[in-house]
Amino acid sequence: MCLAVPGKILSIQGEDLMRVGKVSFSGVVKEVNLAYLPEAEIGDYAIIHAGVAISIVDPAEAAQTLLDLQQI
Amino acid sequence: MKYIDEYRDRQLAHEYASAIAAITTRPWTLMEICGGQTHSIVKHGLDRLIPSEITLIHGPGCPVCVTPISLIDQAIAIASQSNVTLCSFGDMLRVPGSSSDLLSAKASGADVRMVYSPLDAVKIAQQLTQQNSDRQIVFFAVGFETTAPITALAIAQAHQLGLDNFSILCAHVLVPPAMEAILSNPDHTMQGFLAAGHVCTVMGYGEYEAIAQQYQVPIIVTGFEPIDILQGIYLCIKQLESGKAEVENQYARSVKKEGNQQAIAMMQEVFEATNRQWRGLAEIPKSGLKLKDKYAAFDAQKRFNYEDNALEICESPLCISGLILQGTSKPHQCPSFGKACTPEHPLGAPMVSSEGACAAYYQHAVI
């Protein structure tokens, strides 16, 4: 139920509750609601759950997770 | 796929398993909250990769599995009305109610539709309004704090659009009260938690600090890919071995401590906490969500005159799903597992749902 997947924001339109964007999931493009990410910009990767973006992927943190083991 | 594939690196996973083994000096029992994590653990064989001293217990983090039978029965009854279209996530369609399920209702003529998002149900209601149809659209709102703000957004959209043909049957539940219910049981064996990364993406993890402190358990906010889960286990064991009980965030690429403030605000605008029955866990105070009075017009229970009945215990006597949802038994310990109970002929919800522990064990041949 809490499945959510990252996708790249290709376009943004609309405002407030109806703010939406085209999001690419490895080439599969779907319309996603962006109401909860007013700061999202084209090119950002967002985590999408049930047709709605719930967070912007932090690229630095994403890279750090893969480097953490080297620092153990 | 970017931000998924790199967290499935086999070599890195084995290195993490070695790192976990290097710091593990005694047996430990951890619980992963989320059914998505359960499936990832079983699918990728992580439970067999980590040291045998570490036991992973599967928690109640499958909202489909914990939805009370009474609500499923209500969904079926509402769907069976001639002027109703019931929209639901696919997971719910085959979960057994008292005597039937939504898929059987559909086969009998009910208009039951599987949707990807509650926002799709709003679009259907909007289209019907434009067509001057008198059909009612009801969304079966199931899920934890990851999904609840999506339903809240659907309600806000329907409110803004002035739709009087849209309502929800609300079964949303909250994770922290369930964690506290488990930890309050004197017989519990959990020594650490892997918290659900997407729930925390929405809610943040501030409220987990009081739980960690009160019950002296480390809580690691954890993602869903193999490297995420192995790192979560490593951080949890590291705390346990050093006598700490703190909240740590492994899933920082998605989770911020404060969560998603817009989503939280919308949830608080639309919903308020209420006592809720959990299948397998009984009633847990303030563990569910209900619509606030301002949005009561969108409450399907009120619209269709259904009281929120107390949960009737009418599970199959052959099904031990309650014990599995509490983490006190594993699926293969059920005498019906893989015999009288299969995904094709499920006796209980955990064998149906894509996040159910029984389905995970069956699908990935864990014995």
Short mmCIF file of C-alpha atoms in Angstrom, two decimals, chain A residues 1-6 16-18 25-26 30-33 35-39 45 47-59 61-66 68-69 72, chain B residues 1-4 6-7 12 15-16 19 63-64 89 116-117 119 123 142-143 146-147 149-150 153 156-157 160 198-199 201 228 231 234 250 252-254 256 260 262-263 266 355:
data_model
loop_
_atom_site.label_atom_id
_atom_site.label_comp_id
_atom_site.label_asym_id
_atom_site.label_seq_id
_atom_site.Cartn_x
_atom_site.Cartn_y
_atom_site.Cartn_z
CA MET A 1 0.00 0.00 0.00
CA CYS A 2 2.84 2.41 0.75
CA LEU A 3 4.59 1.54 -2.50
CA ALA A 4 6.11 4.65 -4.01
CA VAL A 5 8.56 4.98 -6.86
CA PRO A 6 10.91 7.71 -8.08
CA ASP A 16 -2.70 24.61 -5.85
CA LEU A 17 -4.84 21.43 -5.62
CA MET A 18 -4.69 20.94 -9.39
CA PHE A 25 9.38 6.42 -14.85
CA SER A 26 12.22 5.09 -17.00
CA LYS A 30 2.29 9.56 -16.35
CA GLU A 31 0.47 12.63 -15.10
CA VAL A 32 1.14 13.13 -11.40
CA ASN A 33 -0.35 15.59 -8.91
CA ALA A 35 0.11 19.84 -4.96
CA TYR A 36 2.26 18.67 -2.05
CA LEU A 37 5.54 19.75 -3.65
CA PRO A 38 5.20 23.49 -4.42
CA GLU A 39 8.99 23.72 -4.56
CA TYR A 45 13.17 13.35 -9.21
CA ILE A 47 8.77 9.96 -5.02
CA ILE A 48 5.29 9.17 -6.32
CA HIS A 49 2.58 7.34 -4.39
CA ALA A 50 -0.92 6.70 -5.77
CA GLY A 51 -0.63 9.42 -8.38
CA VAL A 52 0.71 12.09 -6.04
CA ALA A 53 4.30 13.26 -5.45
CA ILE A 54 5.19 13.13 -1.76
CA SER A 55 8.87 14.12 -1.72
CA ILE A 56 11.74 15.33 -3.87
CA VAL A 57 14.67 12.93 -3.96
CA ASP A 58 17.74 14.52 -2.37
CA PRO A 59 20.58 13.56 -4.74
CA GLU A 61 21.63 11.95 0.40
CA ALA A 62 20.96 9.34 -2.29
CA ALA A 63 24.67 9.21 -3.14
CA GLN A 64 25.70 9.23 0.53
CA THR A 65 23.64 6.10 1.29
CA LEU A 66 25.80 4.19 -1.18
CA ASP A 68 28.17 5.00 3.98
CA LEU A 69 29.52 1.45 3.99
CA ILE A 72 32.15 1.94 8.57
CA MET B 1 15.49 2.83 -12.96
CA LYS B 2 17.40 5.67 -11.32
CA TYR B 3 17.27 5.67 -7.52
CA ILE B 4 16.19 2.02 -7.50
CA GLU B 6 21.79 1.23 -7.53
CA TYR B 7 20.23 0.12 -4.24
CA LEU B 12 27.21 -4.07 -1.83
CA GLU B 15 29.37 -6.36 2.01
CA TYR B 16 26.60 -5.00 4.22
CA ALA B 19 29.39 -5.65 8.19
CA PRO B 63 -3.36 -1.70 5.84
CA VAL B 64 -5.30 -4.11 3.66
CA PHE B 89 -7.19 -0.08 -4.81
CA TYR B 116 -4.63 3.74 -9.17
CA SER B 117 -5.43 6.81 -7.10
CA LEU B 119 -7.90 11.30 -7.52
CA LYS B 123 -12.30 12.44 -11.97
CA VAL B 142 -7.52 2.22 2.85
CA GLY B 143 -3.96 2.95 3.89
CA THR B 146 1.39 7.60 3.13
CA THR B 147 -2.03 7.22 1.51
CA PRO B 149 -3.01 12.65 2.48
CA ILE B 150 -3.82 11.45 -1.04
CA LEU B 153 -6.41 15.76 -1.44
CA ALA B 156 -10.34 18.76 -1.00
CA GLN B 157 -10.65 18.54 -4.79
CA GLN B 160 -13.57 22.63 -4.40
CA HIS B 198 7.17 6.34 3.03
CA VAL B 199 4.97 6.90 6.08
CA THR B 201 8.28 10.75 4.13
CA ASP B 228 18.23 0.41 2.40
CA GLN B 231 21.68 -0.49 6.18
CA TYR B 234 23.08 -2.46 10.46
CA GLN B 250 18.46 5.72 6.94
CA ALA B 252 17.31 10.54 4.08
CA ARG B 253 17.01 10.82 0.29
CA SER B 254 13.23 10.92 0.78
CA LYS B 256 13.08 14.84 6.34
CA ASN B 260 5.94 16.94 4.10
CA GLN B 262 1.76 20.46 2.92
CA ALA B 263 0.57 16.86 3.12
CA MET B 266 -4.12 18.74 4.33
CA GLU B 355 2.00 -6.60 1.12
#
